[in-house]
Amino acid sequence: MRSSLRALPFLWGALATASLFVVVYLVFVRSYIGQVIDERAFAGADAWKGSVIEFAHGFLDALPVASVVIGAVVALLIVLVRRNWLVFGVAVGAAIGANVSTQVLKYTVLSRPEKGVDVGLANSLPSGHTAVAASAALVVFLLAAPRFRPLAAVVGSLFAIAAGASTLVEQWHRPSDVVAGMLVVAFWGCLAGIVLAWLRLPGAEPPVRSKLWPLVWVGGVCAAGSVVALLITYFSAQSRTEHLFVAYAGGVAAIVATGFVIAAVGNRLYRRLA
């Protein structure tokens, strides 16, 4: 009974992230106006990338090494110190599941209908590069000792946000692709929580108190800004005008908001698990 109660928040988290993923897909991939909004953010990134393109290019070149090699080294060091091999297995399984499901969803399950917005382009949701970065951060977060999880959540979210925003600047992905990639990893993080709760591992006593309120506030402000930018982009599309910078800024704000909110909520969900 106690295991069921510990697993219940993770179950709700998994259902919430899956529902949000479906909403993002239906709005920004399956609808005409959603494609227009996403495409204007995409075009805005190209028009306003400036010198940021150099950072994005270098960051994405280093991403495979940073995610796989450095992430693996950090994870193994933590395991050797904490000897939590069972958690390591669950964390790696979640990371593999997140990356495999990302590719299956993008290339097999989901499709992008042609609505005259970006003729000929195939579906690119969810972002694989974002999933790689976020899943590496997830592994370190799950393995970290409870008192260090808030720090792991902050650093991991910044890493995933930088990876996702860089794919937008490099014109590899649209904002919705990045947000969807984060949601996929968050979903698998919740599944990992369900497994760990049912394994009856010792709980964190006392539970971690840090709620990462700064992330929540920043994420909330970015979310509000993203909604405003989305509405401006929507109404400008109706009047056949363009606000590319607003759309681009709104897309980046949505990425930041998603990364920070997921980090804060994940830290809250795992506060009782050691």
CSV table of C-alpha atoms in Angstrom, one decimal:
chain,number,residue,atom,x,y,z
A,1,MET,CA,0.0,0.0,0.0
A,2,ARG,CA,2.8,2.4,0.9
A,3,SER,CA,4.5,1.7,-2.4
A,4,SER,CA,1.3,2.6,-4.3
A,5,LEU,CA,1.0,5.9,-2.4
A,6,ARG,CA,4.7,6.7,-3.2
A,7,ALA,CA,4.2,5.8,-6.9
A,8,LEU,CA,0.9,7.8,-7.3
A,9,PRO,CA,2.5,11.3,-7.8
A,10,PHE,CA,4.8,9.8,-10.5
A,11,LEU,CA,1.8,8.3,-12.2
A,12,TRP,CA,0.0,11.6,-12.3
A,13,GLY,CA,3.2,13.2,-13.6
A,14,ALA,CA,3.5,10.7,-16.4
A,15,LEU,CA,-0.2,11.3,-17.4
A,16,ALA,CA,0.3,15.1,-17.3
A,17,THR,CA,3.5,15.0,-19.4
A,18,ALA,CA,1.9,12.6,-21.9
A,19,SER,CA,-1.2,14.8,-22.2
A,20,LEU,CA,0.9,18.0,-22.7
A,21,PHE,CA,2.9,16.2,-25.4
A,22,VAL,CA,-0.3,15.4,-27.3
A,23,VAL,CA,-1.5,19.0,-27.0
A,24,VAL,CA,1.8,20.3,-28.3
A,25,TYR,CA,1.7,17.9,-31.2
A,26,LEU,CA,-1.9,18.6,-32.1
A,27,VAL,CA,-1.6,22.4,-31.9
A,28,PHE,CA,1.8,23.0,-33.5
A,29,VAL,CA,2.0,20.1,-36.0
A,30,ARG,CA,-1.5,19.1,-36.9
A,31,SER,CA,-3.1,22.6,-37.1
A,32,TYR,CA,-2.4,25.3,-39.8
A,33,ILE,CA,-2.1,28.2,-37.4
A,34,GLY,CA,0.1,26.2,-35.1
A,35,GLN,CA,2.5,25.5,-38.0
A,36,VAL,CA,2.5,29.2,-38.9
A,37,ILE,CA,3.4,30.2,-35.3
A,38,ASP,CA,6.1,27.6,-35.1
A,39,GLU,CA,7.5,28.5,-38.5
A,40,ARG,CA,7.7,32.2,-37.7
A,41,ALA,CA,9.7,31.4,-34.5
A,42,PHE,CA,11.9,29.3,-36.8
A,43,ALA,CA,12.3,32.1,-39.3
A,44,GLY,CA,12.9,34.6,-36.4
A,45,ALA,CA,15.7,32.4,-35.1
A,46,ASP,CA,17.4,32.7,-38.5
A,47,ALA,CA,16.9,36.4,-38.8
A,48,TRP,CA,18.0,37.3,-35.2
A,49,LYS,CA,20.6,34.6,-34.5
A,50,GLY,CA,23.6,37.0,-34.7
A,51,SER,CA,26.7,35.9,-32.9
A,52,VAL,CA,24.7,33.3,-30.9
A,53,ILE,CA,25.1,31.0,-33.8
A,54,GLU,CA,28.8,30.5,-33.0
A,55,PHE,CA,27.9,29.3,-29.4
A,56,ALA,CA,25.1,27.1,-30.7
A,57,HIS,CA,27.3,25.5,-33.3
A,58,GLY,CA,30.1,24.7,-30.9
A,59,PHE,CA,27.7,23.5,-28.2
A,60,LEU,CA,25.9,21.1,-30.5
A,61,ASP,CA,29.2,19.8,-31.8
A,62,ALA,CA,30.2,19.0,-28.2
A,63,LEU,CA,26.8,17.7,-27.2
A,64,PRO,CA,27.3,14.0,-27.9
A,65,VAL,CA,30.6,13.9,-25.9
A,66,ALA,CA,29.2,16.1,-23.1
A,67,SER,CA,26.0,14.1,-22.8
A,68,VAL,CA,27.3,10.5,-23.2
A,69,VAL,CA,30.9,10.6,-22.1
A,70,ILE,CA,30.9,13.2,-19.4
A,71,GLY,CA,27.4,12.2,-18.2
A,72,ALA,CA,28.5,8.5,-18.0
A,73,VAL,CA,31.7,9.5,-16.1
A,74,VAL,CA,29.7,11.6,-13.6
A,75,ALA,CA,27.1,8.9,-13.2
A,76,LEU,CA,29.7,6.2,-12.6
A,77,LEU,CA,31.5,8.3,-10.0
A,78,ILE,CA,28.2,8.8,-8.1
A,79,VAL,CA,27.4,5.1,-8.3
A,80,LEU,CA,30.8,4.1,-7.0
A,81,VAL,CA,30.4,6.5,-4.0
A,82,ARG,CA,26.7,5.8,-3.3
A,83,ARG,CA,26.7,2.1,-4.5
A,84,ASN,CA,23.1,2.6,-5.8
A,85,TRP,CA,23.5,0.2,-8.7
A,86,LEU,CA,19.8,-0.6,-8.8
A,87,VAL,CA,19.0,3.1,-9.3
A,88,PHE,CA,21.7,3.3,-12.0
A,89,GLY,CA,20.0,0.5,-13.9
A,90,VAL,CA,16.6,2.2,-13.7
A,91,ALA,CA,18.1,5.6,-14.7
A,92,VAL,CA,19.9,4.2,-17.7
A,93,GLY,CA,16.8,2.3,-18.7
A,94,ALA,CA,14.8,5.5,-18.6
A,95,ALA,CA,17.4,7.4,-20.6
A,96,ILE,CA,17.5,4.6,-23.3
A,97,GLY,CA,13.7,4.5,-23.3
A,98,ALA,CA,13.5,8.3,-23.8
A,99,ASN,CA,15.9,8.4,-26.7
A,100,VAL,CA,14.5,5.3,-28.5
A,101,SER,CA,10.9,6.5,-28.1
A,102,THR,CA,11.9,9.9,-29.4
A,103,GLN,CA,13.2,8.4,-32.6
A,104,VAL,CA,10.2,6.0,-32.9
A,105,LEU,CA,7.7,8.8,-32.4
A,106,LYS,CA,9.4,11.2,-34.8
A,107,TYR,CA,10.0,8.8,-37.7
A,108,THR,CA,7.3,6.1,-37.3
A,109,VAL,CA,4.3,7.2,-35.3
A,110,LEU,CA,3.9,10.9,-35.9
A,111,SER,CA,3.5,12.7,-39.2
A,112,ARG,CA,3.4,16.4,-40.3
A,113,PRO,CA,0.6,17.2,-42.7
A,114,GLU,CA,1.3,19.7,-45.5
A,115,LYS,CA,-0.8,22.8,-44.9
A,116,GLY,CA,1.1,25.1,-47.2
A,117,VAL,CA,3.3,26.5,-44.5
A,118,ASP,CA,6.5,24.5,-44.9
A,119,VAL,CA,5.9,22.3,-48.0
A,120,GLY,CA,8.0,19.2,-48.3
A,121,LEU,CA,9.5,19.2,-44.7
A,122,ALA,CA,9.0,16.0,-42.8
A,123,ASN,CA,8.0,15.8,-39.1
A,124,SER,CA,10.8,16.8,-36.7
A,125,LEU,CA,9.0,16.5,-33.4
A,126,PRO,CA,10.3,15.6,-30.8
A,127,SER,CA,13.9,16.9,-30.9
A,128,GLY,CA,16.4,14.1,-30.6
A,129,HIS,CA,19.3,16.4,-29.5
A,130,THR,CA,17.2,17.8,-26.7
A,131,ALA,CA,16.2,14.3,-25.6
A,132,VAL,CA,19.9,13.3,-25.5
A,133,ALA,CA,20.8,16.3,-23.3
A,134,ALA,CA,17.8,16.0,-21.0
A,135,SER,CA,18.1,12.3,-20.6
A,136,ALA,CA,21.8,12.6,-19.6
A,137,ALA,CA,20.7,15.2,-17.0
A,138,LEU,CA,18.0,12.8,-15.8
A,139,VAL,CA,20.5,10.0,-15.1
A,140,VAL,CA,22.7,12.3,-13.0
A,141,PHE,CA,19.6,13.7,-11.2
A,142,LEU,CA,18.3,10.2,-10.3
A,143,LEU,CA,21.7,9.0,-9.1
A,144,ALA,CA,22.5,12.1,-7.0
A,145,ALA,CA,22.1,12.1,-3.3
A,146,PRO,CA,18.8,13.8,-2.2
A,147,ARG,CA,20.6,16.9,-0.8
A,148,PHE,CA,22.3,17.4,-4.2
A,149,ARG,CA,19.3,16.8,-6.4
A,150,PRO,CA,18.2,20.4,-6.4
A,151,LEU,CA,21.6,21.4,-7.7
A,152,ALA,CA,21.5,18.5,-10.3
A,153,ALA,CA,18.0,19.7,-11.3
A,154,VAL,CA,19.2,23.3,-11.9
A,155,VAL,CA,22.4,22.3,-13.8
A,156,GLY,CA,20.6,19.7,-15.8
A,157,SER,CA,17.7,22.0,-16.8
A,158,LEU,CA,20.2,24.7,-18.0
A,159,PHE,CA,22.1,22.0,-20.0
A,160,ALA,CA,18.9,20.8,-21.7
A,161,ILE,CA,17.7,24.3,-22.3
A,162,ALA,CA,21.0,25.3,-23.9
A,163,ALA,CA,20.8,22.2,-26.1
A,164,GLY,CA,17.3,22.8,-27.2
A,165,ALA,CA,17.7,26.5,-27.8
A,166,SER,CA,20.9,25.8,-29.8
A,167,THR,CA,18.9,23.5,-32.2
A,168,LEU,CA,16.5,26.3,-32.8
A,169,VAL,CA,19.3,28.8,-33.5
A,170,GLU,CA,21.0,26.3,-35.8
A,171,GLN,CA,17.7,25.8,-37.7
A,172,TRP,CA,17.5,22.1,-36.8
A,173,HIS,CA,14.3,22.2,-34.8
A,174,ARG,CA,11.3,24.4,-34.1
A,175,PRO,CA,10.4,25.4,-30.6
A,176,SER,CA,7.6,22.8,-30.3
A,177,ASP,CA,10.1,20.0,-31.2
A,178,VAL,CA,12.3,21.1,-28.3
A,179,VAL,CA,9.4,21.3,-25.8
A,180,ALA,CA,8.2,17.9,-26.9
A,181,GLY,CA,11.7,16.4,-26.5
A,182,MET,CA,11.8,17.6,-22.9
A,183,LEU,CA,8.3,16.2,-22.2
A,184,VAL,CA,9.3,12.8,-23.5
A,185,VAL,CA,12.3,12.7,-21.1
A,186,ALA,CA,10.1,14.0,-18.2
A,187,PHE,CA,7.6,11.2,-19.0
A,188,TRP,CA,10.3,8.6,-18.7
A,189,GLY,CA,11.6,10.3,-15.5
A,190,CYS,CA,8.1,9.7,-14.0
A,191,LEU,CA,8.1,6.1,-15.1
A,192,ALA,CA,11.5,5.7,-13.4
A,193,GLY,CA,9.9,7.2,-10.3
A,194,ILE,CA,7.1,4.6,-10.4
A,195,VAL,CA,9.6,1.8,-10.7
A,196,LEU,CA,11.8,3.1,-7.8
A,197,ALA,CA,8.8,3.6,-5.6
A,198,TRP,CA,7.6,0.0,-6.2
A,199,LEU,CA,11.1,-1.3,-5.5
A,200,ARG,CA,10.7,-0.1,-1.9
A,201,LEU,CA,14.0,1.6,-1.8
A,202,PRO,CA,14.8,3.5,1.5
A,203,GLY,CA,13.2,7.0,1.5
A,204,ALA,CA,15.0,10.2,2.1
A,205,GLU,CA,14.7,11.1,5.7
A,206,PRO,CA,14.0,13.9,6.2
A,207,PRO,CA,12.5,14.7,2.8
A,208,VAL,CA,14.4,17.3,0.7
A,209,ARG,CA,13.0,20.7,1.6
A,210,SER,CA,14.3,22.7,-1.4
A,211,LYS,CA,11.4,23.5,-3.7
A,212,LEU,CA,13.5,25.5,-6.2
A,213,TRP,CA,11.1,28.5,-6.1
A,214,PRO,CA,13.5,30.7,-8.2
A,215,LEU,CA,13.1,28.2,-11.1
A,216,VAL,CA,9.3,28.2,-10.6
A,217,TRP,CA,9.2,32.0,-10.7
A,218,VAL,CA,11.5,32.3,-13.7
A,219,GLY,CA,9.6,29.5,-15.5
A,220,GLY,CA,6.3,31.2,-14.8
A,221,VAL,CA,7.4,34.5,-16.1
A,222,CYS,CA,8.8,32.9,-19.2
A,223,ALA,CA,5.6,30.9,-19.7
A,224,ALA,CA,3.6,34.1,-19.4
A,225,GLY,CA,5.9,35.8,-21.9
A,226,SER,CA,5.6,32.9,-24.3
A,227,VAL,CA,1.8,33.0,-24.2
A,228,VAL,CA,1.9,36.8,-24.9
A,229,ALA,CA,4.3,36.2,-27.8
A,230,LEU,CA,2.1,33.4,-29.1
A,231,LEU,CA,-1.0,35.6,-29.1
A,232,ILE,CA,0.9,38.4,-30.9
A,233,THR,CA,2.1,36.0,-33.5
A,234,TYR,CA,-1.3,34.5,-33.9
A,235,PHE,CA,-3.1,37.9,-34.4
A,236,SER,CA,-0.3,39.1,-36.7
A,237,ALA,CA,-0.8,36.0,-38.8
A,238,GLN,CA,-4.5,36.8,-39.0
A,239,SER,CA,-3.7,40.3,-40.2
A,240,ARG,CA,-1.0,39.1,-42.6
A,241,THR,CA,1.8,40.9,-40.8
A,242,GLU,CA,5.0,39.5,-39.3
A,243,HIS,CA,6.6,39.8,-35.9
A,244,LEU,CA,9.5,37.4,-36.3
A,245,PHE,CA,11.5,38.5,-33.3
A,246,VAL,CA,8.5,38.3,-31.0
A,247,ALA,CA,7.8,34.7,-32.3
A,248,TYR,CA,11.5,33.8,-31.8
A,249,ALA,CA,11.6,35.2,-28.3
A,250,GLY,CA,8.4,33.5,-27.5
A,251,GLY,CA,9.8,30.2,-28.7
A,252,VAL,CA,12.9,30.5,-26.6
A,253,ALA,CA,10.8,31.6,-23.6
A,254,ALA,CA,8.7,28.4,-24.0
A,255,ILE,CA,11.8,26.3,-24.0
A,256,VAL,CA,13.1,28.0,-20.8
A,257,ALA,CA,9.8,27.7,-19.1
A,258,THR,CA,9.4,24.0,-19.9
A,259,GLY,CA,12.9,23.1,-18.8
A,260,PHE,CA,12.7,25.0,-15.5
A,261,VAL,CA,9.2,23.9,-14.6
A,262,ILE,CA,10.1,20.2,-15.3
A,263,ALA,CA,13.2,20.6,-13.1
A,264,ALA,CA,11.3,22.1,-10.2
A,265,VAL,CA,8.4,19.6,-10.4
A,266,GLY,CA,10.8,16.7,-10.8
A,267,ASN,CA,12.8,17.8,-7.7
A,268,ARG,CA,9.5,18.0,-5.8
A,269,LEU,CA,8.3,14.6,-6.9
A,270,TYR,CA,11.6,12.9,-5.9
A,271,ARG,CA,12.0,14.7,-2.5
A,272,ARG,CA,11.1,11.4,-0.6
A,273,LEU,CA,13.2,9.0,-2.7
A,274,ALA,CA,16.8,8.3,-1.8
